[in-house]
Every structure is written in C-alpha cells, then in structure tokens.
Coordinates of C-alpha atoms and ligand atoms in Angstrom, one line a residue:
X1 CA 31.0 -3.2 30.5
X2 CA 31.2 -6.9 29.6
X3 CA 31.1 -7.8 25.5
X4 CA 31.3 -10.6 24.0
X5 CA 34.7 -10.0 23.3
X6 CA 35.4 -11.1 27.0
X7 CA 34.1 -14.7 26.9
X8 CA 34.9 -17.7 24.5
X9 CA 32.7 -19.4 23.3
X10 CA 34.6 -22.9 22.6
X11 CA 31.8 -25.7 23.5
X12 CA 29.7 -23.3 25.2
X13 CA 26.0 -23.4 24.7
X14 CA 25.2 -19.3 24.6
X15 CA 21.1 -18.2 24.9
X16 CA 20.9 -14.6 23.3
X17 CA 17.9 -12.8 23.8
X18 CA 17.3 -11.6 20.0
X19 CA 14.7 -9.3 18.6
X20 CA 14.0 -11.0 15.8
X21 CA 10.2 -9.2 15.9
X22 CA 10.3 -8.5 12.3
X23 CA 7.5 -7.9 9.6
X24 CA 5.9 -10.7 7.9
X25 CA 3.5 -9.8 4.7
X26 CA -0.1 -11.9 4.6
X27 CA 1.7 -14.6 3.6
X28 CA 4.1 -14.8 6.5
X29 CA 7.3 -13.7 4.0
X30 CA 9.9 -11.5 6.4
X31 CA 9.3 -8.2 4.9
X32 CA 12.2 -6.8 6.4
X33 CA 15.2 -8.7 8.0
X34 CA 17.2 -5.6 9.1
X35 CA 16.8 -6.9 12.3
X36 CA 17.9 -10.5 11.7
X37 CA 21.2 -9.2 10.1
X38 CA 22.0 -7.2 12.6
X39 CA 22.2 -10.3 15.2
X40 CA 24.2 -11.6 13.0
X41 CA 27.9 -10.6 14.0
X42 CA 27.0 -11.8 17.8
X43 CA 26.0 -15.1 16.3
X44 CA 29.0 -15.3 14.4
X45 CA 31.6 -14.6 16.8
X46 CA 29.6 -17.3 19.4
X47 CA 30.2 -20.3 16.2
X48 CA 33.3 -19.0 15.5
X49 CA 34.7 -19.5 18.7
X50 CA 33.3 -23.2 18.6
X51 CA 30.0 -22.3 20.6
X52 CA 26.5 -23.1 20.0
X53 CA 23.5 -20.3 20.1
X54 CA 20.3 -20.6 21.6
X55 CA 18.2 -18.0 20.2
X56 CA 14.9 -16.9 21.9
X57 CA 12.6 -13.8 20.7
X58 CA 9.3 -12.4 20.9
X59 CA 7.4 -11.8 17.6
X60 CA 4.3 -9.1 17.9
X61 CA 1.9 -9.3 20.6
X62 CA -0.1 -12.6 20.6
X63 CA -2.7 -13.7 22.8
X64 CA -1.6 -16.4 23.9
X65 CA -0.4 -19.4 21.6
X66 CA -1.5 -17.7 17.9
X67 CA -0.3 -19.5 15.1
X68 CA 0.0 -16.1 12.7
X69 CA 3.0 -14.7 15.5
X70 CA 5.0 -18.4 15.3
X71 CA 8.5 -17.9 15.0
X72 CA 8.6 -20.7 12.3
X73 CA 7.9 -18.4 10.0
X74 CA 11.3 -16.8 10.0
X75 CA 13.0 -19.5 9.9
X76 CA 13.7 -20.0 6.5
X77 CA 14.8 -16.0 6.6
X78 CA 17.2 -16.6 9.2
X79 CA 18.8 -19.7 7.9
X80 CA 19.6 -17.6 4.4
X81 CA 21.0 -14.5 6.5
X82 CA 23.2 -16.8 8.6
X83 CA 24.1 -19.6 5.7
X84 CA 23.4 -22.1 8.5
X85 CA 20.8 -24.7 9.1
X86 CA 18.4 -23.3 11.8
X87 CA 16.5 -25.9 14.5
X88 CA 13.3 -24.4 15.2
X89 CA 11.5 -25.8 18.6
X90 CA 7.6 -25.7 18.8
X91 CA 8.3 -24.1 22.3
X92 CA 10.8 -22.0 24.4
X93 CA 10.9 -24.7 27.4
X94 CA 9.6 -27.8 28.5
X95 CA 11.1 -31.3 27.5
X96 CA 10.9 -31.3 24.0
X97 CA 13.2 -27.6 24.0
X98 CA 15.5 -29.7 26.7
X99 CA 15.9 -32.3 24.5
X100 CA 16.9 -30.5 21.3
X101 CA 19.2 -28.6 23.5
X102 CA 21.6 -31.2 24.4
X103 CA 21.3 -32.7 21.5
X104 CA 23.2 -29.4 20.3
X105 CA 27.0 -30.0 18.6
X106 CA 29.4 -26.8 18.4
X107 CA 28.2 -24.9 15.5
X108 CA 24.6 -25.5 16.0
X109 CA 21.8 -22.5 16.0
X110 CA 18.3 -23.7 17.2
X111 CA 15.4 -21.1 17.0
X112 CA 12.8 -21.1 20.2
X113 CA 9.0 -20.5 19.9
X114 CA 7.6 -16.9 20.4
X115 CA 8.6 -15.9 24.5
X116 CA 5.3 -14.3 24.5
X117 CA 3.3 -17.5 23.6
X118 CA 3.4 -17.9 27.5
X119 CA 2.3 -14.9 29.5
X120 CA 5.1 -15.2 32.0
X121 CA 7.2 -13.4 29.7
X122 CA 6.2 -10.0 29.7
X123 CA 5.0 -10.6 33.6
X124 CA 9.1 -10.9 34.4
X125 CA 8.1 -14.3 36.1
X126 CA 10.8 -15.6 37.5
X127 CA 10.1 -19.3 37.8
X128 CA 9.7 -19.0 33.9
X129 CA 13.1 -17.2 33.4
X130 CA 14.9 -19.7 35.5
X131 CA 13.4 -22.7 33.1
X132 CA 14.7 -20.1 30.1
X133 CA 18.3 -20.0 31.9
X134 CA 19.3 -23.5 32.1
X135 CA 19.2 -24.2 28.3
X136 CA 22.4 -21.8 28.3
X137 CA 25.9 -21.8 30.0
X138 CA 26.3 -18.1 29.2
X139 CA 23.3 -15.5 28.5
X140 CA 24.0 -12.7 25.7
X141 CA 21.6 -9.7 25.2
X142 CA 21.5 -8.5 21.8
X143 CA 18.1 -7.0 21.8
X144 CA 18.1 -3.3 22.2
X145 CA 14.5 -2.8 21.1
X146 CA 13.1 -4.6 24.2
X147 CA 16.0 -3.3 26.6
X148 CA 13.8 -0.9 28.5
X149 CA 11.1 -4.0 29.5
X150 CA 11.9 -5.8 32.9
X151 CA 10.8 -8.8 30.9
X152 CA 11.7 -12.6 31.5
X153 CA 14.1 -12.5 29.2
X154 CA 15.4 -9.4 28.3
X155 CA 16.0 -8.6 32.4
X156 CA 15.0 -11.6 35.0
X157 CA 16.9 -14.5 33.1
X158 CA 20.2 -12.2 33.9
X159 CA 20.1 -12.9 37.7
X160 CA 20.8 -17.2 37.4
X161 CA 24.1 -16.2 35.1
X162 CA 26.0 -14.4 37.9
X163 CA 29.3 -13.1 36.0
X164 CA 28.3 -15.3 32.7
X165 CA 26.3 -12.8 30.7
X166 CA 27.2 -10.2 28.6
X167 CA 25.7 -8.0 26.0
X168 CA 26.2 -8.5 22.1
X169 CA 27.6 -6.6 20.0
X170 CA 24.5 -4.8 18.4
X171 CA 23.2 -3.6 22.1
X172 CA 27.0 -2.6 23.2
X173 CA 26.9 -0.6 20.2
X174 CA 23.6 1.3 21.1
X175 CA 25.3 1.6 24.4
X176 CA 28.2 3.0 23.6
X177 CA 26.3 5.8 21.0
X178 CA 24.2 7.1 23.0
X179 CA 27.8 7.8 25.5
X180 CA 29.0 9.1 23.0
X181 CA 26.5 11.9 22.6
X182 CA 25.8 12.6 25.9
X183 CA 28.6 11.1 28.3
X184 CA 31.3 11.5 26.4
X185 CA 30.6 13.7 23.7
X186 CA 33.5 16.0 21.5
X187 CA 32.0 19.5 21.6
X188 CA 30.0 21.6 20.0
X189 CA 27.3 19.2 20.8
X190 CA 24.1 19.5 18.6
X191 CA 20.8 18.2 19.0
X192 CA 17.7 18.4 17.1
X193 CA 14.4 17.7 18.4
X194 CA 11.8 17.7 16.2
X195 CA 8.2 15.5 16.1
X196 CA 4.5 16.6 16.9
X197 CA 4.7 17.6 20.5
X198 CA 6.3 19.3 23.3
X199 CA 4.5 16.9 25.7
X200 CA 6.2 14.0 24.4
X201 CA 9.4 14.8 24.3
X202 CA 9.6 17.1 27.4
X203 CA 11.6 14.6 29.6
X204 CA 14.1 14.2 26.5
X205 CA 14.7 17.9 26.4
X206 CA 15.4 18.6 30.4
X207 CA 17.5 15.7 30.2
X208 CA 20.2 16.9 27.8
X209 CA 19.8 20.7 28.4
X210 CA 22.6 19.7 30.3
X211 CA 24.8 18.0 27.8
X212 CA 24.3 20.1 24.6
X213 CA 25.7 23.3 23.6
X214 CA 23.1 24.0 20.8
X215 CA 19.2 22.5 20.6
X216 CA 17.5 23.2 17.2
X217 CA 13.2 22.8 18.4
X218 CA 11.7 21.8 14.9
X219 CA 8.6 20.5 14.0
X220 CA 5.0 20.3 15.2
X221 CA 6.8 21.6 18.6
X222 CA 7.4 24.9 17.3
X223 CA 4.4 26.6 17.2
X224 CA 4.1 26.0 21.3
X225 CA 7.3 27.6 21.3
X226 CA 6.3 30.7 19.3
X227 CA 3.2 30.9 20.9
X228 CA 4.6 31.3 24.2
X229 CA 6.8 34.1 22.7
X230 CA 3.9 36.0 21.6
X231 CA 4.3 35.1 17.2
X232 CA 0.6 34.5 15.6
X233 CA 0.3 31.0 14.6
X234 CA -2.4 30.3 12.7
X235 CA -3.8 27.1 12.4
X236 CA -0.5 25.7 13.5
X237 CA -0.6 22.7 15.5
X238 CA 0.1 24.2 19.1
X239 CA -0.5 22.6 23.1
X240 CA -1.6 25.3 24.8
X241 CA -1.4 23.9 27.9
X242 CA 2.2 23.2 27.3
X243 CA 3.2 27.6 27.0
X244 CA 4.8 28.1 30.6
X245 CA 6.2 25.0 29.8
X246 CA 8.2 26.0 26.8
X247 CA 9.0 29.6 28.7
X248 CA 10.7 27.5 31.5
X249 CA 12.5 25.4 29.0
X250 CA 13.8 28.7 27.6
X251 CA 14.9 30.0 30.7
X252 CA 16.5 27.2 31.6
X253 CA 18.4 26.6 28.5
X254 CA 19.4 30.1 28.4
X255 CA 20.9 29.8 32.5
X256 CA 22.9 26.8 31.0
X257 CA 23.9 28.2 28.0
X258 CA 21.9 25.8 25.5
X259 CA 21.1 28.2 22.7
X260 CA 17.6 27.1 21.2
X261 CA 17.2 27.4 17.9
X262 CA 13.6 27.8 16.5
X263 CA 12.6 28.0 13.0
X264 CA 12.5 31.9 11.8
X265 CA 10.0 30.9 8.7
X266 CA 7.8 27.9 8.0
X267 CA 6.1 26.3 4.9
X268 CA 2.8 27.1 5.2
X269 CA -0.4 25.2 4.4
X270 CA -4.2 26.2 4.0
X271 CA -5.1 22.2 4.9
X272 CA -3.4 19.6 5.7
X273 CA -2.8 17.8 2.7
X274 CA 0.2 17.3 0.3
X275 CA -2.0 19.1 -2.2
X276 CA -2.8 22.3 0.3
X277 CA -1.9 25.7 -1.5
X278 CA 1.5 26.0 0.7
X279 CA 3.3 29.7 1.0
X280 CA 6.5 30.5 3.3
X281 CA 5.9 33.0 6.2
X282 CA 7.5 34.3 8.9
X283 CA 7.3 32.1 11.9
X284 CA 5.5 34.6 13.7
X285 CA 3.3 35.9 11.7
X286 CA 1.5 32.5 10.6
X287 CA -2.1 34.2 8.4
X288 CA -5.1 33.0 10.3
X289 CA -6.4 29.7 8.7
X290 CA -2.6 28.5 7.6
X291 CA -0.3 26.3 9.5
X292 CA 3.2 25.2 9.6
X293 CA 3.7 22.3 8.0
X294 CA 7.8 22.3 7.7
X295 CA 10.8 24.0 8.4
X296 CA 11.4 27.1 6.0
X297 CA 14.0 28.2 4.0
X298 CA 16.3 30.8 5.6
X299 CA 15.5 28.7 9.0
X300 CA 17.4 26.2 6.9
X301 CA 20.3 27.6 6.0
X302 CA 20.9 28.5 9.9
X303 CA 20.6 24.8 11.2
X304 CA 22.8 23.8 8.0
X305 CA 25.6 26.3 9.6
X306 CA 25.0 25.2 13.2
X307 CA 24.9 21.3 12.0
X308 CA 28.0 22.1 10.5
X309 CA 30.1 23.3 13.1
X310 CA 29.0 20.5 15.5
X311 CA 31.4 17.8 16.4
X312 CA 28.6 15.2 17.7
X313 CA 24.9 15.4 16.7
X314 CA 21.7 13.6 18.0
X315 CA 18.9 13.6 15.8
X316 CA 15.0 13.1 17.4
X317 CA 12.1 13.7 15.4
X318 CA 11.4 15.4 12.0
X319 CA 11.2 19.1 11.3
X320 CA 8.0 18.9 9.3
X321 CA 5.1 16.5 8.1
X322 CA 7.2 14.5 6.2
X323 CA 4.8 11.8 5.0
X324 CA 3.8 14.0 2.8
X325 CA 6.2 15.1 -0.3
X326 CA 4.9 18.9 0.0
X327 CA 6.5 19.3 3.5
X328 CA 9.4 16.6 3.6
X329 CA 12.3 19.0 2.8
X330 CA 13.2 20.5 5.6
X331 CA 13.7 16.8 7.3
X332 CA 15.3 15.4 4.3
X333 CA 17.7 18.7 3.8
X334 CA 18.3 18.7 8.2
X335 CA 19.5 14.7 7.0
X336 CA 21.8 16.0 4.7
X337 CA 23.4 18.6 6.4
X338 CA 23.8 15.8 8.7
X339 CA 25.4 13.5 6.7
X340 CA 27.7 16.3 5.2
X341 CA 28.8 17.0 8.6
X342 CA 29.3 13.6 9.3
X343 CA 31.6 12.9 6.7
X344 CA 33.6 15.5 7.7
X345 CA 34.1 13.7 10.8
X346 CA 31.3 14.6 13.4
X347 CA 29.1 11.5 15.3
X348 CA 25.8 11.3 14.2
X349 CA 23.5 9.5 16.3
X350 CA 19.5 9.3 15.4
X351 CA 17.2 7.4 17.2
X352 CA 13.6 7.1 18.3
X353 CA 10.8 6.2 15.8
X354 CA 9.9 8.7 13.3
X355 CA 14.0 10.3 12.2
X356 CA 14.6 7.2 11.8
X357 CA 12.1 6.3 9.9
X358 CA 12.8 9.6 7.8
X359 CA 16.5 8.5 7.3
X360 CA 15.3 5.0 5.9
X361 CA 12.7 6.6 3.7
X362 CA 15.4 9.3 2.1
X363 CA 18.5 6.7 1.7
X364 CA 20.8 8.6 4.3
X365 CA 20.9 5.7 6.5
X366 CA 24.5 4.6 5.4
X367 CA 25.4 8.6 6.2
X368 CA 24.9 8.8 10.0
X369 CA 27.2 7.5 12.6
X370 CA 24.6 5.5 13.9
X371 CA 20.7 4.9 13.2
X372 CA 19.6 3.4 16.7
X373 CA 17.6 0.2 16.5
X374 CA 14.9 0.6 19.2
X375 CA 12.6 3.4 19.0
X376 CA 11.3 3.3 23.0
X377 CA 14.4 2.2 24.2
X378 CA 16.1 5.0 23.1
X379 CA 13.5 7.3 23.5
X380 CA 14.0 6.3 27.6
X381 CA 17.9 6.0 27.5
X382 CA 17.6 9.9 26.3
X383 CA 15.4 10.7 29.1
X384 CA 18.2 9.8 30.7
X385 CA 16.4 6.8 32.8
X386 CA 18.6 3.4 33.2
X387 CA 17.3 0.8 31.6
X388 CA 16.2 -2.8 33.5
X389 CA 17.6 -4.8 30.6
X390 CA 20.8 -2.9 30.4
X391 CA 21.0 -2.6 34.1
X392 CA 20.1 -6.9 34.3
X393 CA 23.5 -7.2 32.8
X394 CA 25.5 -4.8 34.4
X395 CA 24.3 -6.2 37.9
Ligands
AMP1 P1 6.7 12.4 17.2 O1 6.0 11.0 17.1 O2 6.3 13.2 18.3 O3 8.2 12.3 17.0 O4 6.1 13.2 15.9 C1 6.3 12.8 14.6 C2 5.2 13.3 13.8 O5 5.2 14.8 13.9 C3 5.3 13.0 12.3 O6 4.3 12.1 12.0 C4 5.1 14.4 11.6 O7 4.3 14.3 10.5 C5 4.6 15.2 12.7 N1 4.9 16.7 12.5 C6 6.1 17.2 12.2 N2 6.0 18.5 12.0 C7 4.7 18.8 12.2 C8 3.9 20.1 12.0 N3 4.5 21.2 11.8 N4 2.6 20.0 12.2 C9 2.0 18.8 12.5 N5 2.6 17.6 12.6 C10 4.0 17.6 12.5

C-alpha cells in the first residue's frame, strides 16, 4: 500500500482529493472543521518536503453552479487551521485554474471550486478527470468519506497517475483500522451492532460472522431477534419480515462459533418520548403497549464483562434511542466500557453514522482507538465490499 511516506514531495505540485464537505451556519461560518484538520498532516508533510498542494473537494449537493455550496466560504477556515495563505480559484479547471497553477512556488496551497459545480464529477467522466489530473504531478487521496463513490476524483483521476498516487495519511489510517479489526485482528474479537434495524445492517453482520469471536445485537434490532425466539415484545420496534432472517443469522453464528449476545432486559417505555413512564423488563416478556427503548441493566453488566475481555472491538450503532436522555445509557455506558477496555490496551474501532455520532455527543471520542471519518464508506468496507476509490489507488 503506497503512503505518502513513499514519495517526496520536493518541487512537486501534489492534487489531493480532500473532503473538506463541512458544515457552514446561515451565515456561511464553518461550524465544524473536524474535517479540515484532519487533512491537515497530509498537507503538511507535502510543504514540508518542499511541495506544493492542490486541493480539490466537493461541498453538499448543488445543482449545478449554487453560490450557497462555493468553497470560498471555507477559505478563511482553512487558512487559520493550516497558518498558511490559501489561493481559492472560482473553478476546478479551465484556464484561469491552469494559470494559478503554474503560477504555484513550493509552499503554496490553492483551494479549487466545488467538483460538483460541474456534473461530470459525480458521473466519473473521464474527459473531466483527465482535465483535473494535469494540474498535479502526483495525485493523493485523503478523502475517506467519499471513498466508496467511483467519482471523477475520488476514483477516475487515479488512472492518468500510473505509479504517482498514493493515499494520505487520514485514508491509510481508515485503511489500516478497519485491518485491524477484521484482517488482522488480536483475539477475542468483539463487535457490537446496534441501530434500528436488522435490514440495514444485514450485509455487515454475515460479513464478519466470520472474523468475530463474540457479536453483542443491541438496539432497535433486538426485538426482531427476540421475536424470532418466541419472547413477547410489546410495542417494540420489530421487522417481521426480517424473523427467519435473524434464525439463520443465529444458526449460522452458532456453526461458526460467534456467540450472539442479546440484551436479557430492556428499558421500557409506554411512548416514545424522553418523558414516557419507562420500567425495566425482561426482554422477553415486553407488557403489551411498552417498548424497548434501551439496553437494560443486568444486560449491561454482561457486555461490560465481554467488552472487557476483548482484545479488538468494533463498534456499529447504538444500543438504545439515544437522542433522547431517558434511553441514552446503555450507549453511553457500552462507550465506556469501551474506553475502559481500551485503555487497557484493546483496539477500538467505531464507525458508521449514528456510534459515532454517540461518541462525539458523550465526550469519549479521545477514548477509542479510532472514530472512523466516513459513515457510508465504512458502512461498505464492513460489508466487506472493496471500495472503487481505494481500489483507484491500489490499481
Ligand atoms: P441505524 O441508523 O440503523 O444505525 O439506527 C440508529 C437509530 O436507531 C438511532 O436513531 C436510534 O434512536 C435508533 N434506535 C436504537 N435503539 C432503538 C430502539 N430500541 N427502538 C427504536 N429505535 C432505536
């Protein structure tokens, strides 16, 4: 796998594919430059070495040219996170971006125009990701959260750089993660799978059946689960089109020797609403009119023993409705265990959407091993499916 650490950059102009598709408040402010920062290291180690960098990113999903999804309004952002001047170009090619580019000294940073200003882009047009290819001598991918589109930039542009193009240091390190959880993982391997629904995250679950020694089934996804098994659910939130389903998954975990791990007892609601008269139950006998909003108690202590013992973790989903403070602790106590188990030297990976989300929101961020940056992209990698962007570079 080619790095950065394999090229110098000394008078070499480098185009990184960034995702710099942050939030911006009504008033175009960067809300949240998480994702600026953490280009930053590849863009270091490219001026360090006495390069230049080329950076090119999508913001949002414009129609077209829309003024309100113009990368100029990050630019002031992005010149504080660096400490460098930033060149911002109207466009991402055409003369004027030709011109600006060699113009560019070592130790220069221009900013291109929105990708998706031009609808080539997301149609992997190749004409479009040549043009994009000759502003750079080498091509760097450092966007992980667009890695699973065969885009003109994050997958196309790859093919004019034969052996110069490599992956930065942010998307090596979501690489390497997810290896380490499922490719090269130290055993007992845990994962935790939590979220609304079985349907969703079915692909994810047949996937690692094979890599895991222990799979804890938590949230919403439970009650399909206990269903199946023959428990009374209430009002729980259940697929019923989904039961053979979960009975295969059982069987097939148990012929592999996954153990499956199901809550035993649930906080449960008599609405759903963070002011709902709540009671804990036994997961199977859910009263009629009640669901289960979160993991319970005793179910707790379990997963905290299993979390524990595990020597690499992979975290998916919450256990219970955690937007709402009534039925957060199971997901912020399943973090904790986490982090305690991570300190004590296991790798904690957790990625896709809402755990991350949940790690964020509850301050455990700086606990985990790793907090993956791109919620579908990870979502595929743990499906197991390779992804074009990844693949683009690999080539
Ligand atoms: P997903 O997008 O499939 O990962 O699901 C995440 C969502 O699942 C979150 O918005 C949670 O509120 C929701 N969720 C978790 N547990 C439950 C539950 N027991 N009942 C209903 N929704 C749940």
């Amino acid at each position: 796998m080619k790095t950065l650490n394999d090229f110098n950059f000394n008078n070499k102009k480098a185009i990184i594919r960034v995702d710099f598709n942050v939030p911006l408040d009504e008033n175009f402010n960067v809300t949240d430059a998480t994702r600026i920062e953490a280009a930053k290291p590849t863009i270091d180690k490219i001026l360090n070495d006495g390069g230049s960098v080329i950076l090119m990113s999508h913001l949002g999903r414009p129609k077209g040219v829309e003024e309100k999804y113009s990368l100029k309004h990050i630019v002031a952002k992005t010149e504080e996170v660096l400490g460098k001047k930033v060149t911002f170009v109207d466009d991402c090619i055409g003369d004027k971006v030709a011109a600006t580019v060699a113009a560019m000294q070592a130790g220069d940073v221009v900013l291109l125009e929105n990708l998706r200003f031009h609808a080539e882009e997301e149609k992997g047009d190749v004409a479009f990701a040549e043009k994009l290819s000759k502003l750079g001598d080498i091509y760097v991918n450092d966007a992980f959260g667009t890695a699973h589109r065969a885009h003109a930039s994050t997958t196309i542009i790859a093919q004019f750089f034969s052996d110069k193009k490599c992956f930065g240091y942010l998307l090596a390190k979501e690489i390497e993660s997810i290896n380490k959880v499922l490719n090269d993982s130290v055993k007992p391997v845990t994962a935790i799978l939590g979220g609304s629904k079985v349907s969703s995250k079915i692909t994810i679950i047949e996937n690692i059946l094979d890599k895991v020694n222990h799979m804890i089934i938590g949230g919403g996804m439970t009650f399909t689960f206990v269903k199946a098994l023959g428990g009374k659910i209430g009002n729980s939130i259940c697929e019923d089109d989904k039961l053979d389903l979960a009975i295969e998954i059982l069987k097939k975990a148990k012929e592999k020797g996954v153990q499956i791990h199901l809550p035993i007892d649930v906080v449960a609601a008599d609405t759903f609403a963070n002011d709902a008269n709540t009671q804990v139950v036994d997961v199977n006998h859910i009263p009629d009119g009640w669901q289960g909003l979160d993991a319970g108690p005793k179910s707790l202590e379990i997963f905290k023993r299993i979390i524990l013992d595990s020597k690499t973790i992979l975290w998916n989903g919450p256990l219970g409705v955690f937007e709402m403070e009534s039925f957060a602790k199971g997901t912020i106590q399943l973090g904790e265990f986490i982090a305690e188990s991570t300190e004590k030297g296991a790798f904690s990976l957790v990625g896709g959407g809402d755990s991350v989300a949940a790690v964020k929101q509850f301050g455990l961020e700086d606990k985990m091993s790793y907090v993956s940056t791109g919620g579908g992209a990870m979502l595929e990698m743990l499906e197991g499916k390779t992804l074009p962007g990844i693949a683009a570079i690999l080539e």
